mmCIF file of C-alpha atoms in Angstrom:
data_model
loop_
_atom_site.group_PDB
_atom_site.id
_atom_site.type_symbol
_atom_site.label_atom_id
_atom_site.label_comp_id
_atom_site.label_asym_id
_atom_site.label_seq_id
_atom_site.Cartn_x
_atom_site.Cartn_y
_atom_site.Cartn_z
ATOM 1 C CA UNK A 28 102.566 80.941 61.476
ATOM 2 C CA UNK A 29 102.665 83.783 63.978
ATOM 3 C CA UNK A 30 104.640 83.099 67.512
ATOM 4 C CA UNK A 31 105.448 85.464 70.179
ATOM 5 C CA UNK A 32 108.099 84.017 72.487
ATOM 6 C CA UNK A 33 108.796 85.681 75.984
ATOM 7 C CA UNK A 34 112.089 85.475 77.767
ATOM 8 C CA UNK A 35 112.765 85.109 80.579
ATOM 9 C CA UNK A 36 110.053 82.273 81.269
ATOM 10 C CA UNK A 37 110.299 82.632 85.134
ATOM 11 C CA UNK A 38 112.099 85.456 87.137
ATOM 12 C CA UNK A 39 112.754 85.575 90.830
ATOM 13 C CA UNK A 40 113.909 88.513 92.182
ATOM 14 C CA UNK A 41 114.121 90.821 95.378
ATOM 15 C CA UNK A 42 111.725 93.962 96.129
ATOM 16 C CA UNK A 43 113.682 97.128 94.908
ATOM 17 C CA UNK A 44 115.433 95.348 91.852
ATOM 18 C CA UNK A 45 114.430 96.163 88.318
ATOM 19 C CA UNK A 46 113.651 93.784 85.855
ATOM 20 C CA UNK A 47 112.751 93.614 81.778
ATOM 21 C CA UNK A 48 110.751 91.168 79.858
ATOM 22 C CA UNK A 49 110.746 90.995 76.380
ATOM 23 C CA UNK A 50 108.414 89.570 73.874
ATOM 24 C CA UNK A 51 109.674 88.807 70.313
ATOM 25 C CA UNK A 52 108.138 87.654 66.852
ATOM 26 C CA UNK A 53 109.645 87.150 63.363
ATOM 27 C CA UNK A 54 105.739 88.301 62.070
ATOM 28 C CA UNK A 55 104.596 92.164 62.093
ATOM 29 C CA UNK A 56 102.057 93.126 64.450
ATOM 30 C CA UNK A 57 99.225 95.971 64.075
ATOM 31 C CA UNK A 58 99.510 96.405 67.729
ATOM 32 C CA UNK A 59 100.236 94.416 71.137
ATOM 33 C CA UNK A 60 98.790 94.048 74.163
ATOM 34 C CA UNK A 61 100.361 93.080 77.484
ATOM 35 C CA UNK A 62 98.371 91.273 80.774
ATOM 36 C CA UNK A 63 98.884 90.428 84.143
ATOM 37 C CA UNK A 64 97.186 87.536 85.653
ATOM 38 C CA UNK A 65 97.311 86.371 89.386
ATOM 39 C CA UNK A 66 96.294 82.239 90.136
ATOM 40 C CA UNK A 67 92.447 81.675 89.253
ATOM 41 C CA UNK A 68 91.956 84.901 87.983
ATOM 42 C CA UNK A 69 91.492 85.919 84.924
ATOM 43 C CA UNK A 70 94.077 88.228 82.391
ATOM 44 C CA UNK A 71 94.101 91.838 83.524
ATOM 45 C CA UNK A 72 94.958 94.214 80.360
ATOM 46 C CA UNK A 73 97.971 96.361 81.346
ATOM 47 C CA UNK A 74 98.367 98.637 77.721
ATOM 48 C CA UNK A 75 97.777 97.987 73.991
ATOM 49 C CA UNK A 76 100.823 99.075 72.074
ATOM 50 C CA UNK A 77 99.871 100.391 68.422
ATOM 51 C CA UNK A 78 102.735 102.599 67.239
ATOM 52 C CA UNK A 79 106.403 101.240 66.127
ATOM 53 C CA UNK A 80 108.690 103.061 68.552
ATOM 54 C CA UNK A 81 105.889 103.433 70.907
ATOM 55 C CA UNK A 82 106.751 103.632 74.707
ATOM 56 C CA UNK A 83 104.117 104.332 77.372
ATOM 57 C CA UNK A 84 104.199 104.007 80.832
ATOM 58 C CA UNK A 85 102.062 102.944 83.454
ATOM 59 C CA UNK A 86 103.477 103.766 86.592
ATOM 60 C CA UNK A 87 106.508 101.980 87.703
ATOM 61 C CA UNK A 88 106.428 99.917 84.130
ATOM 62 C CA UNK A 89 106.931 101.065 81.098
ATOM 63 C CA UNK A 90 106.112 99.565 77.511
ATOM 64 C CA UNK A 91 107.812 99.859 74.306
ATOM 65 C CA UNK A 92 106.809 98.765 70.971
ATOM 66 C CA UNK A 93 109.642 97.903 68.569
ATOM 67 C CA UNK A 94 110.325 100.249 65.442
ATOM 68 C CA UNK A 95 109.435 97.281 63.455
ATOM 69 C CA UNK A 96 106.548 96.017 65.040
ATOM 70 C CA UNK A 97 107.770 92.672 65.962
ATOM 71 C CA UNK A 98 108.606 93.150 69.466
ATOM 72 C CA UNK A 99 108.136 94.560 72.825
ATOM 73 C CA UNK A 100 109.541 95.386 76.711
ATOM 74 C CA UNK A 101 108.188 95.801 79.600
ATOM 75 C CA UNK A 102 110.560 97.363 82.654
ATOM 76 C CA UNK A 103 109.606 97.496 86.019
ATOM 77 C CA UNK A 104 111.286 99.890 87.685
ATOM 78 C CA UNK A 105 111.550 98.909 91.693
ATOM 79 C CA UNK A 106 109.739 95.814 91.729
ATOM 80 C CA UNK A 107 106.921 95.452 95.031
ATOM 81 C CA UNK A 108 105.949 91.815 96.102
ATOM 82 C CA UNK A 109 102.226 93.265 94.452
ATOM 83 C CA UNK A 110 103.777 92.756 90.847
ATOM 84 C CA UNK A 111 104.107 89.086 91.589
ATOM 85 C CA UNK A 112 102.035 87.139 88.671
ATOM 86 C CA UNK A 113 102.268 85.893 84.711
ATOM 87 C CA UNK A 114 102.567 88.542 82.279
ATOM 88 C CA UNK A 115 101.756 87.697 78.799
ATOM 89 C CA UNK A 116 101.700 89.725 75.603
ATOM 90 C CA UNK A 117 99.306 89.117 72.935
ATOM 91 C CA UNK A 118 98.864 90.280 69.532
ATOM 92 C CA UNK A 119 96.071 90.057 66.826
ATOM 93 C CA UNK A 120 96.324 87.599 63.439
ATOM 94 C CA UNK A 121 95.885 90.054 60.426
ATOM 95 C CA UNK A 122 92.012 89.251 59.002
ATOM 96 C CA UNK A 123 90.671 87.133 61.809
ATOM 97 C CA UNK A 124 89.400 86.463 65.602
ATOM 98 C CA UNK A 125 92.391 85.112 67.059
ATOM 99 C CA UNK A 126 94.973 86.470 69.140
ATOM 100 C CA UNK A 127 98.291 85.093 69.639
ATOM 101 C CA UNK A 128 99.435 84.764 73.191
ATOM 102 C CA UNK A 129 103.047 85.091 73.898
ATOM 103 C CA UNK A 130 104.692 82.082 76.306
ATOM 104 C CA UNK A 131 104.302 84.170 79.605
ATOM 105 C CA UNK A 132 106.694 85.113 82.307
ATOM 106 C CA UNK A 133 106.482 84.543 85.890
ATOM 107 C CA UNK A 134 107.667 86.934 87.937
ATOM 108 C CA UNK A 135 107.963 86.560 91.608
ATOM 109 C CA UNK A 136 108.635 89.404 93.672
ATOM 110 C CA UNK A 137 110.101 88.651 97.412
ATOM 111 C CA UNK A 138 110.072 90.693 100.140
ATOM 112 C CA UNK B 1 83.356 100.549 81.121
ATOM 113 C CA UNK B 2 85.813 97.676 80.522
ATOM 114 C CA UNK B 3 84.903 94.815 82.459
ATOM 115 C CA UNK B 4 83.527 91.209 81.573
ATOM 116 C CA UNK B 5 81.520 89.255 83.938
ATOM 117 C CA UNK B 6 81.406 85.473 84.464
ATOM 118 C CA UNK B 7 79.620 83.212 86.646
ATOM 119 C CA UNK B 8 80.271 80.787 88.754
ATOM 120 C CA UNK B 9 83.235 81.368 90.276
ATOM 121 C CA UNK B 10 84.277 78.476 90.921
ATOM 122 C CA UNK B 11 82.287 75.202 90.129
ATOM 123 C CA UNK B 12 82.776 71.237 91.259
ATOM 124 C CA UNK B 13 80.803 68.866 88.891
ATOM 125 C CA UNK B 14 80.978 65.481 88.535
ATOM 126 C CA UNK B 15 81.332 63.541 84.762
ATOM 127 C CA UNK B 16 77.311 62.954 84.488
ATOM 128 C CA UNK B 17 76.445 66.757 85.376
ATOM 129 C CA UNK B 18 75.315 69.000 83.331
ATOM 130 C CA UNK B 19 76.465 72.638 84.222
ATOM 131 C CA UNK B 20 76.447 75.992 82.303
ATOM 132 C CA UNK B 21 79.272 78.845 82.260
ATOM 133 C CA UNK B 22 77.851 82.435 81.679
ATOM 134 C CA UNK B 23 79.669 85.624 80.248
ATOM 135 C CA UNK B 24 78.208 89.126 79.726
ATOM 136 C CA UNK B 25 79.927 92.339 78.651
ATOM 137 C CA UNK B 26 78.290 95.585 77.624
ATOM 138 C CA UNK B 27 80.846 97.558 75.752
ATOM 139 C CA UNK B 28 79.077 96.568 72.377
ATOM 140 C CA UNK B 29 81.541 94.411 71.877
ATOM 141 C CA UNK B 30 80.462 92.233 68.677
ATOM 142 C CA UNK B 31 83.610 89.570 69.325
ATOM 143 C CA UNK B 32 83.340 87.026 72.371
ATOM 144 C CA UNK B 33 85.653 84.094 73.091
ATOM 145 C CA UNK B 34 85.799 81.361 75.554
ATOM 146 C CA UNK B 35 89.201 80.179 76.867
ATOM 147 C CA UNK B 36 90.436 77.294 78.462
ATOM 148 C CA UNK B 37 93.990 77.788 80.376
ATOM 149 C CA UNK B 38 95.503 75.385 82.284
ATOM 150 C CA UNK B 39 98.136 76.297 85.031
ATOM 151 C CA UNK B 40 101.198 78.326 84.061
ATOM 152 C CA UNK B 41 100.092 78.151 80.653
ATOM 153 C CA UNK B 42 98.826 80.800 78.163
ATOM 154 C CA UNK B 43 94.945 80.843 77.682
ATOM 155 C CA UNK B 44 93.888 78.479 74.561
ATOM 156 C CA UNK B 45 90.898 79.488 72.258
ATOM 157 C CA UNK B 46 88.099 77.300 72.162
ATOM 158 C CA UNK B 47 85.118 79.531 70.074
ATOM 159 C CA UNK B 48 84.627 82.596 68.934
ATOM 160 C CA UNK B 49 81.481 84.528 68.411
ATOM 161 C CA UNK B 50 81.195 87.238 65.896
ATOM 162 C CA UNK B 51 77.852 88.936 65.535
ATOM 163 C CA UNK B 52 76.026 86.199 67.459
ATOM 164 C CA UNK B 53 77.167 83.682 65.032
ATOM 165 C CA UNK B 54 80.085 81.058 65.654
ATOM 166 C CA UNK B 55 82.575 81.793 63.715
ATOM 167 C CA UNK B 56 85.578 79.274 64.912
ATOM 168 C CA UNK B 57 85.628 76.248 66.755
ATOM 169 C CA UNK B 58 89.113 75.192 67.561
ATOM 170 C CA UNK B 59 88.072 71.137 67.283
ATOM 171 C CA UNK B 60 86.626 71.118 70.927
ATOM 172 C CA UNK B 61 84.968 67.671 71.845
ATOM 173 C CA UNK B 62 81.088 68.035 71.827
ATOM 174 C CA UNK B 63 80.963 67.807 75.418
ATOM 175 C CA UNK B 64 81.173 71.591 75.597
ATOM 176 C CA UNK B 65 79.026 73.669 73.702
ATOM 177 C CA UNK B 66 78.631 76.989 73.422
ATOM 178 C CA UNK B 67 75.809 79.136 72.703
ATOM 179 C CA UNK B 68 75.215 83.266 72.100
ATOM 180 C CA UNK B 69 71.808 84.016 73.102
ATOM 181 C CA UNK B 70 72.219 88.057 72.466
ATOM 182 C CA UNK B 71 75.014 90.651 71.495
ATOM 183 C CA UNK B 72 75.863 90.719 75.501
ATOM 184 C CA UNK B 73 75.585 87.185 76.769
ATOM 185 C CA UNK B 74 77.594 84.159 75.977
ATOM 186 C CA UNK B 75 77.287 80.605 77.626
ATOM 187 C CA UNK B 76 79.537 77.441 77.769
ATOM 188 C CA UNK B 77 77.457 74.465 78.246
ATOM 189 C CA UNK B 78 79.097 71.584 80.088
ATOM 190 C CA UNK B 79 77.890 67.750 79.758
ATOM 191 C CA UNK B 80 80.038 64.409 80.837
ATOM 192 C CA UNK B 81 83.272 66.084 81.132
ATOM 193 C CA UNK B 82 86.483 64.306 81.832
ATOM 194 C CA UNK B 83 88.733 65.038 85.213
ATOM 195 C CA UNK B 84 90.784 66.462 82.337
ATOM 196 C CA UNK B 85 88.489 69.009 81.728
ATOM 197 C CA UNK B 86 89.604 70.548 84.627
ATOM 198 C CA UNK B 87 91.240 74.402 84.216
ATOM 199 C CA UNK B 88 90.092 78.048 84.673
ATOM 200 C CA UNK B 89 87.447 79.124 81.672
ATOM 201 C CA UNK B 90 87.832 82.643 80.193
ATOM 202 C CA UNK B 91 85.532 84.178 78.534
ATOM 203 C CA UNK B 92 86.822 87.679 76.725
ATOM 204 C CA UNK B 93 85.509 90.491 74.445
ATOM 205 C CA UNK B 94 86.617 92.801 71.325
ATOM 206 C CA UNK B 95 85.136 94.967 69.283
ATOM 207 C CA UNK B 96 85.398 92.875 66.079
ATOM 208 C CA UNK B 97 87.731 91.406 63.925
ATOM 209 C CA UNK B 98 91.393 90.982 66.098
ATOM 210 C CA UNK B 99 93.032 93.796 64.453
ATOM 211 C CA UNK B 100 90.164 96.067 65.182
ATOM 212 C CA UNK B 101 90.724 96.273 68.380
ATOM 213 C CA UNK B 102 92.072 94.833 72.233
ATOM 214 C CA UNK B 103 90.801 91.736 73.994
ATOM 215 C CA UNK B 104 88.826 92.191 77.374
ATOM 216 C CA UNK B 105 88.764 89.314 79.641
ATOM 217 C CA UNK B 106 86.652 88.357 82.396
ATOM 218 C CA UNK B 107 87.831 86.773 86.272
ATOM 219 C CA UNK B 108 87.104 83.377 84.952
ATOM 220 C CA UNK B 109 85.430 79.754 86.464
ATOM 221 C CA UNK B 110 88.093 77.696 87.803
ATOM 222 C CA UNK B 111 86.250 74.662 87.212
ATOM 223 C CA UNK B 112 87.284 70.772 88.868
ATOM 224 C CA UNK B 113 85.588 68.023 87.282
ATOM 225 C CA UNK B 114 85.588 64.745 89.528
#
């Protein structure tokens, strides 16, 4: 059975400070995706991952794909209150509809 | 063009209602889901459509049931819930099979059964 687990589950931290999140498997993905989501709204896409190695950047975060395909970061470099939300990462089953969804991580951002 | 629509927004019903959820994309996307999340958790897969057809049900009650009138459109229909029922709805788009491509999602209903 596929999992992706996130750490940390729930981060609190101050506007300036940079954080990581990391989402981690024991299975091979063909690619990843990561989303934000604010309350009652639904899952924003953020970046599709493909390559092993991969990083890309959007913005102030940046994305990396493990070498292996079985895990990935995202840094935020000088976290704003706007980042505040649940960031998930998701990743396809080989030969079917479904996605996985990783646990999700809270992030709060303070002022 | 990336985006999914849904409507309502929001939506009260009570357990005897009968209500309908609507999704539409046009990015000739051939995969659409419907979601339920509750809060703080990740979204959980009810059905997926593939070409029009249904091609998993995750053992949702009979209560909901969804239909795909065209390639574009997808509906959730909605009959005696349970104050359980309660959570946002997602519906969500890919091109085809999960490896084929990334998942589109739309704003969502938050729905509140009474």
């Amino acid at each position: 059975t596929q999992l992706l687990e996130q750490s940390p589950q729930f981060l609190s931290i101050q506007e300036g400070e940079n954080l990581t999140v990391y989402c981690n498997s024991s299975s091979v993905f063909s690619s990843l995706q990561w989303y934000r989501q604010e309350p009652g709204e639904g899952p924003v896409l953020l970046v599709t991952v493909v390559t092993g190695g991969e990083v890309k950047k959007l913005k102030r975060l940046t994305f990396q794909f493990g070498d292996a395909r079985k895990d990935s970061s995202l840094h935020i470099t000088a976290a704003q209150p706007g980042d505040t939300g649940l960031y998930l990462c998701a990743g396809p089953t080989s030969g079917t509809y479904k996605y996985i969804f990783g646990t999700g991580t809270r992030l709060k951002v303070l002022a | 063009d990336t985006e999914v629509t849904q409507t309502p927004k929001h939506l009260v019903m009570g357990m005897t209602n009968k209500k309908s959820l609507k999704c539409e994309q046009h990015m000739g996307h051939r995969a659409m889901y419907w979601y339920k999340q509750k809060a703080k958790k990740p979204p959980e897969l009810m059905f997926v459509y593939s070409y029009e057809k249904l091609s998993i049900n995750e053992s949702v009650p009979s209560r909901f049931s969804p239909e795909c009138p065209n390639s574009s459109l997808l509906n959730l229909h909605l009959h005696a819930l349970q104050p359980e029922d309660s959570a946002l709805y997602l519906c969500a788009s890919s091109q085809g099979l999960a490896g084929a491509g990334t998942q589109y999602f739309g704003p969502g209903t938050r729905l509140l059964v009474l």
